[in-house]
CSV table of C-alpha atoms in Angstrom, one decimal:
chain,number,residue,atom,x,y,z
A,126,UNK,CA,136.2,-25.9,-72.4
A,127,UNK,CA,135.5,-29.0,-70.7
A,128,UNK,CA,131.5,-31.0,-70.3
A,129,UNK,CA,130.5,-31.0,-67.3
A,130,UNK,CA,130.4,-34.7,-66.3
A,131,UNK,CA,126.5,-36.3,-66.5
A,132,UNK,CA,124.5,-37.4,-62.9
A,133,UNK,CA,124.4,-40.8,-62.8
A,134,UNK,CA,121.1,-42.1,-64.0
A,135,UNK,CA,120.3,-44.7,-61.0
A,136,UNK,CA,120.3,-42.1,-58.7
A,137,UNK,CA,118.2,-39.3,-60.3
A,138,UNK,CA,115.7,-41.9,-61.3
A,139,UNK,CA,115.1,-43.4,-57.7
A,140,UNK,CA,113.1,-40.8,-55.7
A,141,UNK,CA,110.9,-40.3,-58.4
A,142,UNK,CA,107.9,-43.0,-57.5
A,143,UNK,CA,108.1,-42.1,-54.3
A,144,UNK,CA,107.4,-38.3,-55.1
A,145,UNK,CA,104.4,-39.5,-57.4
A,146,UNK,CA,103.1,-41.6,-54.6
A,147,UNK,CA,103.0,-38.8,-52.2
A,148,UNK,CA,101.3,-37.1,-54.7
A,149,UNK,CA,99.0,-39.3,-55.2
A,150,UNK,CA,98.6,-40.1,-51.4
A,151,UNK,CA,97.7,-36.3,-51.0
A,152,UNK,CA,95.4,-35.8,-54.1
A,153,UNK,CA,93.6,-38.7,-52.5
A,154,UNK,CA,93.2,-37.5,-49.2
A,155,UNK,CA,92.6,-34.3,-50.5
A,156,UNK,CA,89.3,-35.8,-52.3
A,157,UNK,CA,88.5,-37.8,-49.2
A,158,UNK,CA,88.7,-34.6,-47.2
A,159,UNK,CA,86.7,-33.4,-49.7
A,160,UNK,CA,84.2,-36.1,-50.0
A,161,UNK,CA,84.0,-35.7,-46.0
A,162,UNK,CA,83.3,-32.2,-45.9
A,163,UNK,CA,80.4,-32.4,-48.8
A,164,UNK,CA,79.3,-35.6,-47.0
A,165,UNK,CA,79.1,-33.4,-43.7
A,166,UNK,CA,77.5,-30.0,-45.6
A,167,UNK,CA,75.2,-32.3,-47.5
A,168,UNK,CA,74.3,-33.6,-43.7
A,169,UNK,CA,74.0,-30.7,-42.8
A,170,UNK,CA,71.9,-29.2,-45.1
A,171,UNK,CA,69.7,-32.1,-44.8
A,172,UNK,CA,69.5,-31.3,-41.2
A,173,UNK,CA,68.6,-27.3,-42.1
A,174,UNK,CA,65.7,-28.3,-44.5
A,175,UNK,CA,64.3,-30.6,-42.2
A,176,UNK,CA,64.5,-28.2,-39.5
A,177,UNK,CA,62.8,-25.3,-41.8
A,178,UNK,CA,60.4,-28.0,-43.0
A,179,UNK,CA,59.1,-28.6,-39.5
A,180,UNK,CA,59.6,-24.7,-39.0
A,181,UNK,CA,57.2,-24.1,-42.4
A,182,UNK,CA,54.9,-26.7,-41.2
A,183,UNK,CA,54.7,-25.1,-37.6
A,184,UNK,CA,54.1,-21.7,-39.2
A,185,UNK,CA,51.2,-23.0,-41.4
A,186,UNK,CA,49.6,-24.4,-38.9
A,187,UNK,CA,50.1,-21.7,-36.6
A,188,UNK,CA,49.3,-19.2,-39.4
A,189,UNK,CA,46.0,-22.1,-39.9
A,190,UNK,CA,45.2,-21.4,-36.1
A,191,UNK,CA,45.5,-17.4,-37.0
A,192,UNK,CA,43.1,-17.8,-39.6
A,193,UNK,CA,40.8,-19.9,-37.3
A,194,UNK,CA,40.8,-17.3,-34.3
A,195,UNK,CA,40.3,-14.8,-36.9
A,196,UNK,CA,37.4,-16.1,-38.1
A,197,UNK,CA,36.3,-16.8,-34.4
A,198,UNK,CA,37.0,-13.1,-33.7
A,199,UNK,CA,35.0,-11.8,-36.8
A,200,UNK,CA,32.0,-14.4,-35.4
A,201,UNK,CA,32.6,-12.9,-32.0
A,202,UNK,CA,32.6,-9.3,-33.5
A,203,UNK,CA,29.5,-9.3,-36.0
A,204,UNK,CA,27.5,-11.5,-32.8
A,205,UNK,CA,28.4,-8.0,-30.6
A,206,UNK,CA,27.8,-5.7,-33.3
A,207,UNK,CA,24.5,-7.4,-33.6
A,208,UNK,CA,24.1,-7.8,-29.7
A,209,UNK,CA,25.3,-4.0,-29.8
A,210,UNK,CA,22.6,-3.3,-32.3
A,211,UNK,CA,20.0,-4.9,-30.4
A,212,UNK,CA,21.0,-3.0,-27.3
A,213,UNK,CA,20.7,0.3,-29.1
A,214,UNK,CA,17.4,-0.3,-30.2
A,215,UNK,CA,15.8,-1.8,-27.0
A,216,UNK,CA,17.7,1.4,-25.3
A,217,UNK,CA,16.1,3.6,-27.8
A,218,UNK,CA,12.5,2.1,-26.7
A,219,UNK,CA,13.3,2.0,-23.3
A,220,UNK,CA,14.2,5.8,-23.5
A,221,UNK,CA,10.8,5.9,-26.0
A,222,UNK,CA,9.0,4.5,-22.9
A,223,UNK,CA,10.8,7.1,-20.4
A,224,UNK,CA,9.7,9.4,-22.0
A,225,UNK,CA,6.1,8.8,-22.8
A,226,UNK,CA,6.3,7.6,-19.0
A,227,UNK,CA,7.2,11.0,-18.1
A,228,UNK,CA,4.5,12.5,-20.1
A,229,UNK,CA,2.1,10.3,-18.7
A,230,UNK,CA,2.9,11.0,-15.3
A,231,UNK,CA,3.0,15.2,-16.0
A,232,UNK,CA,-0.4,15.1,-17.6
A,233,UNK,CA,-2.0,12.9,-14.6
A,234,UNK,CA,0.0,15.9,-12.0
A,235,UNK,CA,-1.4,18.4,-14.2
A,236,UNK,CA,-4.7,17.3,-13.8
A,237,UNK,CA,-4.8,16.5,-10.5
A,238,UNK,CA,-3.0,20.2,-9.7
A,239,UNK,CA,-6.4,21.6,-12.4
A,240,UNK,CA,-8.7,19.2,-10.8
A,241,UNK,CA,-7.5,20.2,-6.9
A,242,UNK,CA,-7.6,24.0,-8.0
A,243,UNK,CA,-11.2,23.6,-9.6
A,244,UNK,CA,-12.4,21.7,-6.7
A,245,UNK,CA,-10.7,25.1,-4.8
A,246,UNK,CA,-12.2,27.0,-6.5
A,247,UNK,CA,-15.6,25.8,-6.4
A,248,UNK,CA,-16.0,25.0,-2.7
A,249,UNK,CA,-14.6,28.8,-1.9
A,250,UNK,CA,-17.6,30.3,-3.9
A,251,UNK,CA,-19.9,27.6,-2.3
A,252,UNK,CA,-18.4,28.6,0.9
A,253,UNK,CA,-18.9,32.6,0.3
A,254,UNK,CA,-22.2,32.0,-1.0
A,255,UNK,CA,-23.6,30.3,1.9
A,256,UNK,CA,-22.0,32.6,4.0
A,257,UNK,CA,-24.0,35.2,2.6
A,258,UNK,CA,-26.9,33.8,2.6
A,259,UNK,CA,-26.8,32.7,6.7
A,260,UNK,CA,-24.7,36.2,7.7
A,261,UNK,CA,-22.7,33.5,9.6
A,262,UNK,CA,-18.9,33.0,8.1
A,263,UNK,CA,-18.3,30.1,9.6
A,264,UNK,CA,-18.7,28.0,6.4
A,265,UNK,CA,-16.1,30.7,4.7
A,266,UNK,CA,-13.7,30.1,7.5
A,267,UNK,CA,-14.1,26.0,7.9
A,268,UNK,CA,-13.6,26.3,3.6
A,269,UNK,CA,-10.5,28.2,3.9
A,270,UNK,CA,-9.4,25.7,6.6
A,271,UNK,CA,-9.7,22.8,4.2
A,272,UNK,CA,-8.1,24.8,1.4
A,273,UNK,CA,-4.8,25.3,3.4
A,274,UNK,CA,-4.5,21.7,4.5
A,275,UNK,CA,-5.5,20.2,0.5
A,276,UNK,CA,-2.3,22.8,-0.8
A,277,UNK,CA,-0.4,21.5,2.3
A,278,UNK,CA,-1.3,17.8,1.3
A,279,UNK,CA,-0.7,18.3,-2.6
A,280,UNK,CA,3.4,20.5,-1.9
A,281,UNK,CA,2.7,22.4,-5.2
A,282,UNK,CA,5.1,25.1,-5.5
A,283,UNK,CA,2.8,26.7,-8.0
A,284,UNK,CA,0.0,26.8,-4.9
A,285,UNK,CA,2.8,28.3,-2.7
A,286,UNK,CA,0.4,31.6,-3.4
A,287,UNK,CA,-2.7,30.7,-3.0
A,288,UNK,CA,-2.0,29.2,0.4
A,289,UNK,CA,-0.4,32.9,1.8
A,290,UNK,CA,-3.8,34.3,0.4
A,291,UNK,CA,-6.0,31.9,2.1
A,292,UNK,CA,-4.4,32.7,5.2
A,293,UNK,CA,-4.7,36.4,5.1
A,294,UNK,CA,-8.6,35.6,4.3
A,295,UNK,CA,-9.1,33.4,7.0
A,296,UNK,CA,-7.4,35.9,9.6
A,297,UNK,CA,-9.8,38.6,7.8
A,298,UNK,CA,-12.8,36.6,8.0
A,299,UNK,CA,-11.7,35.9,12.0
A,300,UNK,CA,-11.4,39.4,13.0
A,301,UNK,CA,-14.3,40.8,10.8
A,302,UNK,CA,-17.5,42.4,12.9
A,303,UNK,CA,-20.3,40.8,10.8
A,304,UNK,CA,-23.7,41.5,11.7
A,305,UNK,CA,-26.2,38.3,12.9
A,306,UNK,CA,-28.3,38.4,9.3
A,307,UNK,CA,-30.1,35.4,10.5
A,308,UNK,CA,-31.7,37.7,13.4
A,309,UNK,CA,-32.0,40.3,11.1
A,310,UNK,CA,-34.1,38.3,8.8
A,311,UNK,CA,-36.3,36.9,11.8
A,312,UNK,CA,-36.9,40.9,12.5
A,313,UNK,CA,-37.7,41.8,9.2
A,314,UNK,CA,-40.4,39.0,9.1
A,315,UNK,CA,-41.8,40.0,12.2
A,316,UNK,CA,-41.9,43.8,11.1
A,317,UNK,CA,-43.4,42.3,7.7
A,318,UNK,CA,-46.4,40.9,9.4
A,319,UNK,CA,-47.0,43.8,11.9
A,320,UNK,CA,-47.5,46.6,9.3
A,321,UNK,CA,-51.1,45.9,8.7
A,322,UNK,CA,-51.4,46.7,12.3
A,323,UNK,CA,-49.3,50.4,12.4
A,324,UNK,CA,-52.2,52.6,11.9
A,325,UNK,CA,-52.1,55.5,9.5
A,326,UNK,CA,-51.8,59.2,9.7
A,327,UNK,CA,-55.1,60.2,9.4
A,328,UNK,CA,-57.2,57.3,11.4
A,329,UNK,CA,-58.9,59.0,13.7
A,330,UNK,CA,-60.1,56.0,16.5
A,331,UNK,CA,-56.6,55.2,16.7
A,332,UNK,CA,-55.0,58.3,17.7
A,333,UNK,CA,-57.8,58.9,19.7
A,334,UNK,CA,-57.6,55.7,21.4
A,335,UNK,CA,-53.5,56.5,21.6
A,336,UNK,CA,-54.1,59.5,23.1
A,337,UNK,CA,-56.7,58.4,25.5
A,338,UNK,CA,-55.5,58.5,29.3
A,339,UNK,CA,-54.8,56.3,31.4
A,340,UNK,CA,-57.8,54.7,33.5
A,341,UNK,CA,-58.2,57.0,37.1
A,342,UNK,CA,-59.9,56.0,40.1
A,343,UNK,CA,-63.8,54.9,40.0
A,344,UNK,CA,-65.6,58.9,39.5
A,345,UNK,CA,-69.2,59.9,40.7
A,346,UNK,CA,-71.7,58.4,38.1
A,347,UNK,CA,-72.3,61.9,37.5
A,348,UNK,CA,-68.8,62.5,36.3
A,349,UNK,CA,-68.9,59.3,34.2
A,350,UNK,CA,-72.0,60.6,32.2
A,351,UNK,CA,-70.2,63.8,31.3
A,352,UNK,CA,-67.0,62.1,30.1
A,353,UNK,CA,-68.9,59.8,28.2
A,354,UNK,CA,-70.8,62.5,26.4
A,355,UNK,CA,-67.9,64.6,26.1
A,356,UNK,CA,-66.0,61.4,24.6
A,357,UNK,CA,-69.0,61.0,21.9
A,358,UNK,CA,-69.2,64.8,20.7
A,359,UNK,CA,-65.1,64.3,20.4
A,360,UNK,CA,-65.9,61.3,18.3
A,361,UNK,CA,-68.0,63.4,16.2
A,362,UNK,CA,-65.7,66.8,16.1
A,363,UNK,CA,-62.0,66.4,16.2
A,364,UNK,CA,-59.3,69.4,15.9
A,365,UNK,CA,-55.9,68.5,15.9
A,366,UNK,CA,-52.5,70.1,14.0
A,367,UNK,CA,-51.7,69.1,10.5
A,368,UNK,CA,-48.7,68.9,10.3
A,369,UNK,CA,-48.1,66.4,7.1
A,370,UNK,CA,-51.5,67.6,5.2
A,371,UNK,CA,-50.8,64.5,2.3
A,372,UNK,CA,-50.8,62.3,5.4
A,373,UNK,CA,-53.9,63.1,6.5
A,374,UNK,CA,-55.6,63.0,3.3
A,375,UNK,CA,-54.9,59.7,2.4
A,376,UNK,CA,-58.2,57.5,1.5
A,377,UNK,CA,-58.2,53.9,2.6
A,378,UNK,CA,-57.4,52.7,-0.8
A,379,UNK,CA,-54.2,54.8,-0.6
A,380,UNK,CA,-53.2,53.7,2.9
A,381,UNK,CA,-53.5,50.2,1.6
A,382,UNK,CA,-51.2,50.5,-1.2
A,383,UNK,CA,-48.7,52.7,1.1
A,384,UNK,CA,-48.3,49.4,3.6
A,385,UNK,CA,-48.1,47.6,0.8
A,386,UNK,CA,-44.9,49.6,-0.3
A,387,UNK,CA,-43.6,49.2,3.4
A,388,UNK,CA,-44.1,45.4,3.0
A,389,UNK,CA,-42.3,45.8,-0.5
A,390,UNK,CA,-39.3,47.6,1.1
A,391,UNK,CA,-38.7,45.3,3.9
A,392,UNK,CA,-39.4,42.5,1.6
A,393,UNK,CA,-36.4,44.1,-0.9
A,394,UNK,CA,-34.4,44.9,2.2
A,395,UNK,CA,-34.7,40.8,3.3
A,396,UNK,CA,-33.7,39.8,-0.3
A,397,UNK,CA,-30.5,42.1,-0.8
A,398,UNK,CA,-29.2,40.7,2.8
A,399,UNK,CA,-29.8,37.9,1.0
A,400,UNK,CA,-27.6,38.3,-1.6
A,401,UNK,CA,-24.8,40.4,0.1
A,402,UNK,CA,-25.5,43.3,-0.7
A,403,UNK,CA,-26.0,45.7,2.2
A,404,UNK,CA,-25.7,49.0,0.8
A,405,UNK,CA,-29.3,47.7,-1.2
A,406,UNK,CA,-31.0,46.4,2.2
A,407,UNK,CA,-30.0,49.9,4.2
A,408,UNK,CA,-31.8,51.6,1.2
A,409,UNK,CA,-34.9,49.8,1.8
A,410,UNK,CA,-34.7,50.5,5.4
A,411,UNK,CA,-34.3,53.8,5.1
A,412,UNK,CA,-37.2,54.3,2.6
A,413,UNK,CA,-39.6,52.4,5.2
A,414,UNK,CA,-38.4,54.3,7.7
A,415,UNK,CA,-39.6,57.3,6.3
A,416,UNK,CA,-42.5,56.3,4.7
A,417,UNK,CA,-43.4,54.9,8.3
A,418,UNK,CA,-42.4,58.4,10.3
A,419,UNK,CA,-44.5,60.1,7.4
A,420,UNK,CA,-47.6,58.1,6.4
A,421,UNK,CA,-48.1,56.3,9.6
A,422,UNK,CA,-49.3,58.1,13.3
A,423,UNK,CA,-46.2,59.0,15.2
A,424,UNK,CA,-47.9,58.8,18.6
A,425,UNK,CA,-49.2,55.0,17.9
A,426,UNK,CA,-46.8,52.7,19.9
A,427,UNK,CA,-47.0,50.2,16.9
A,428,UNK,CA,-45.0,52.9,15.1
A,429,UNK,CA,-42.3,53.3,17.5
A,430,UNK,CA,-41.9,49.9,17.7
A,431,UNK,CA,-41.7,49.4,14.2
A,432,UNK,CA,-39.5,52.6,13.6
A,433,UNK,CA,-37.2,51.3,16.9
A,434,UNK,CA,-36.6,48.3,14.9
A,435,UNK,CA,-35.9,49.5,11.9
A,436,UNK,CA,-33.1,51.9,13.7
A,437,UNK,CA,-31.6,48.4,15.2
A,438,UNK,CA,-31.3,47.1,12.1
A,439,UNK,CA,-29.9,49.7,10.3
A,440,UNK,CA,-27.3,50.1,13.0
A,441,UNK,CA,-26.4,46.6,12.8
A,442,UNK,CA,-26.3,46.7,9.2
A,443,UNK,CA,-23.2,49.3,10.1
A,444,UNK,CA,-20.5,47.5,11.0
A,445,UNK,CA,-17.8,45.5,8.7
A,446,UNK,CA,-18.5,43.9,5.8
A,447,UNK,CA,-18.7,40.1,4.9
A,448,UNK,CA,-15.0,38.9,4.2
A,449,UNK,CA,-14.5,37.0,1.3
A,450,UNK,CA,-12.3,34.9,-0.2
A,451,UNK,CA,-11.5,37.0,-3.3
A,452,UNK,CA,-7.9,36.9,-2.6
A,453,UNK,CA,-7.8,33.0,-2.4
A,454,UNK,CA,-9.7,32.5,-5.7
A,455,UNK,CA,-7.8,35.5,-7.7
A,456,UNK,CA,-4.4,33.2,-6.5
A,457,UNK,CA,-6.1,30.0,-7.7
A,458,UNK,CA,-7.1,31.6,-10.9
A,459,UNK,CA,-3.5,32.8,-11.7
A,460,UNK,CA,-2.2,29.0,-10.5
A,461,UNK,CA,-4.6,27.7,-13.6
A,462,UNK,CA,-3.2,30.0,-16.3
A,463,UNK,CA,-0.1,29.3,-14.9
A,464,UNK,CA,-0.7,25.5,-15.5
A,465,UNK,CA,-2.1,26.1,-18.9
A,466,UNK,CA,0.8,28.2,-20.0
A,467,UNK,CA,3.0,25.6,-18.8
A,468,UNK,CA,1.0,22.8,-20.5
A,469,UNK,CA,1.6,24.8,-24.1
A,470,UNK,CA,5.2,25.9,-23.4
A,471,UNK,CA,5.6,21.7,-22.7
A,472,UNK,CA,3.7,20.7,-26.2
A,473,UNK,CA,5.8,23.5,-27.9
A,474,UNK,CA,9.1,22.1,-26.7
A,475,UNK,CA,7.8,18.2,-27.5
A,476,UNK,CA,7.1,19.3,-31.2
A,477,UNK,CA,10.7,21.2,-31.5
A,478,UNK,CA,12.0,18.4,-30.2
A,479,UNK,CA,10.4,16.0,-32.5
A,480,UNK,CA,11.1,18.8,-35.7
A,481,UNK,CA,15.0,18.4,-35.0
A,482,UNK,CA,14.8,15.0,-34.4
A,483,UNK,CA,13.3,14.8,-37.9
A,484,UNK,CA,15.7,17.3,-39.2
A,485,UNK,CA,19.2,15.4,-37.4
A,486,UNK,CA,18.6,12.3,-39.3
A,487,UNK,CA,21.3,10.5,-41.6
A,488,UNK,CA,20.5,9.3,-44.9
A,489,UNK,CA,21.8,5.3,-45.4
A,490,UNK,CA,23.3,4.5,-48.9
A,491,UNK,CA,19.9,4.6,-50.5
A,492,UNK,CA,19.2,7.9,-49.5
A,493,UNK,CA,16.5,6.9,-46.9
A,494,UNK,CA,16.5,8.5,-43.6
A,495,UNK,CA,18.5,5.9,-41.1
A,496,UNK,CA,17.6,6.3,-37.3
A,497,UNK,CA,18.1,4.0,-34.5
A,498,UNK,CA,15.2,2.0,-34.2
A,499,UNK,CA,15.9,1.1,-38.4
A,500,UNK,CA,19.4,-0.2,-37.3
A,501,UNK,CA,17.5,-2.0,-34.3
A,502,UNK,CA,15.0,-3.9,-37.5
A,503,UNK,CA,18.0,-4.5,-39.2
A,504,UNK,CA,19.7,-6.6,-36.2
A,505,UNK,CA,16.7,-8.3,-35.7
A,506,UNK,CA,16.4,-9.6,-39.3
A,507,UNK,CA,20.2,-10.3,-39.4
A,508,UNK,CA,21.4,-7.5,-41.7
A,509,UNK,CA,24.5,-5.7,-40.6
């Protein structure tokens, strides 16, 4: 076997610098390439840690600015809570004012609604009283006039009532028939002072002067002396019917004390149509009557006179009774208890209120009762 024949040496050895520079050419662009990109990623990092420095700086100022307008809002929020505070309290004594306003005002209506129906009240038994007294019911009427206008005046619902009753007394005290007392009275004083006069039962001059007969025509003097003795032996013997024998037996002493009775019956009879009471007054006149028809001489005309006017009044004394304003005033008195049950129901309902009131309230941390108006102290001082 034959060697293979060896390369020459000059040519083998020629391209090898040249491959080694490449080489070298390459590694060195390679490490500027390399140089270049660090130069640029250091650059650029640079450029990121500047930006998220001015980023951080921005954020801590705006997180500074946070912090500020926080604080700013927590001033903001403990000046309302206090101004909040301040308005609960000064709305808890305006409401504490309201109400003891309120109260005010209902106790000064209450007592002008029991001060208009005591006024009422008194002036309609002022009104019936003088009434009564005069027989005339004009005073009841003009009184039950004013009483319908003061209710109109004062539009109290709770007088709604008494104003329907003082109208149906007033149209009572319009259509009643009441006797003329005054005349009455003037009649009974006349008849008063004429009983001394009304001779008695057994007085003999004055029944024969009542029976005596008229005067005639001038008579022959002959005639006139027999008359006139005839008139004295009558004056000395008289015969007449008894009719009433305890009549005609009465002594002066008990004739005196009989007119005095009249005088006491008329007088009682005056005073109980004084007072109102007629059943009293026809009584009285009644009892004189008789004692008058009884005791006294029938044939006298002083007697029938008297008896006449003791009929009169007696008929007058008939008809319808005084009106009063009992209606009205029983109304009035039901507006007053009305008004006083009102007055307690109201105090009852003020001192529930209060008790719950009492009852509703929180204890704070210490254990102390904590109402509004405490909150409202606290603002003031500055404790939240």
């Amino acid at each position: 076997m034959t060697a293979p024949a060896p390369a020459p040496v000059s040519s083998l050895a020629a391209p090898a610098p040249r491959l080694a520079g490449v080489q070298q050419m390459l590694l060195w662009a390679v490490a500027v390439l390399a140089l270049t990109s660090s130069a640029l990623l250091w650059q650029k990092l640079a450029h990121t840690q500047e930006q998220l420095a001015r980023q951080s700086a921005a954020s801590g100022a705006k997180a500074d600015e946070a912090q500020a307008q926080a604080r700013q809002v927590q001033g903001m929020a403990q000046t309302a809570k206090a101004r909040l505070a301040v308005a609960e309290g000064s709305l808890d004594e305006l409401l504490s004012w309201q109400r003891q306003t309120d109260e005010l005002l209902q106790t000064a209506v209450r007592a002008r609604d029991d001060s208009l129906v005591t006024d009422l009240a008194a002036m309609l038994e002022a009104a019936q009283i003088q009434a009564r007294l005069s027989g005339d019911v004009t005073p009841l009427q003009t009184a039950l006039h004013l009483v319908q206008e003061r209710i109109r005046q004062a539009a109290n619902p709770r007088l709604a009532a008494a104003a329907r009753a003082a109208r149906q007394d007033l149209e009572r005290a319009q259509s009643a028939d009441v006797p003329d007392i005054t005349s009455l009275l003037t009649q009974l004083d006349a008849l008063w002072g004429q009983v001394d006069a009304i001779p008695a039962a057994n007085d003999a001059a004055d029944a024969s002067d009542a029976q005596e007969p008229p005067e005639a025509a001038p008579a022959p003097w002959w005639q006139r002396a027999w008359r006139e003795a005839w008139s004295g032996a009558g004056r000395l013997v008289r015969v007449s019917r008894i009719d009433r024998p305890d009549a005609s037996m009465m002594t002066p002493q008990q004739a005196f004390f009989v007119r005095q009775h009249v005088k006491l019956r008329l007088q009682g009879a005056r005073l109980a149509l004084l007072s109102g009471r007629r059943d009293a007054a026809q009584a009285d006149l009644a009892r004189a009557e008789q004692m008058l028809g009884e005791l006294f001489a029938p044939q006298a005309q002083a007697t029938r006179d008297a008896l006449a006017r003791l009929r009169q009044a007696q008929a007058a004394l008939q008809g319808a009774p005084m009106p009063s304003a009992s209606a009205t005033l029983a109304a009035l008195a039901d507006a007053a208890s009305a008004s006083s049950e009102a007055i307690s129901a109201a105090n009852a309902a003020d001192a529930d209120a209060n008790g719950s009131a009492e009852a509703n309230a929180t204890p704070d941390a210490q254990g102390q009762p904590h109402t509004r108006p405490a909150a409202h102290e606290d603002a003031r001082t500055g404790e939240f």
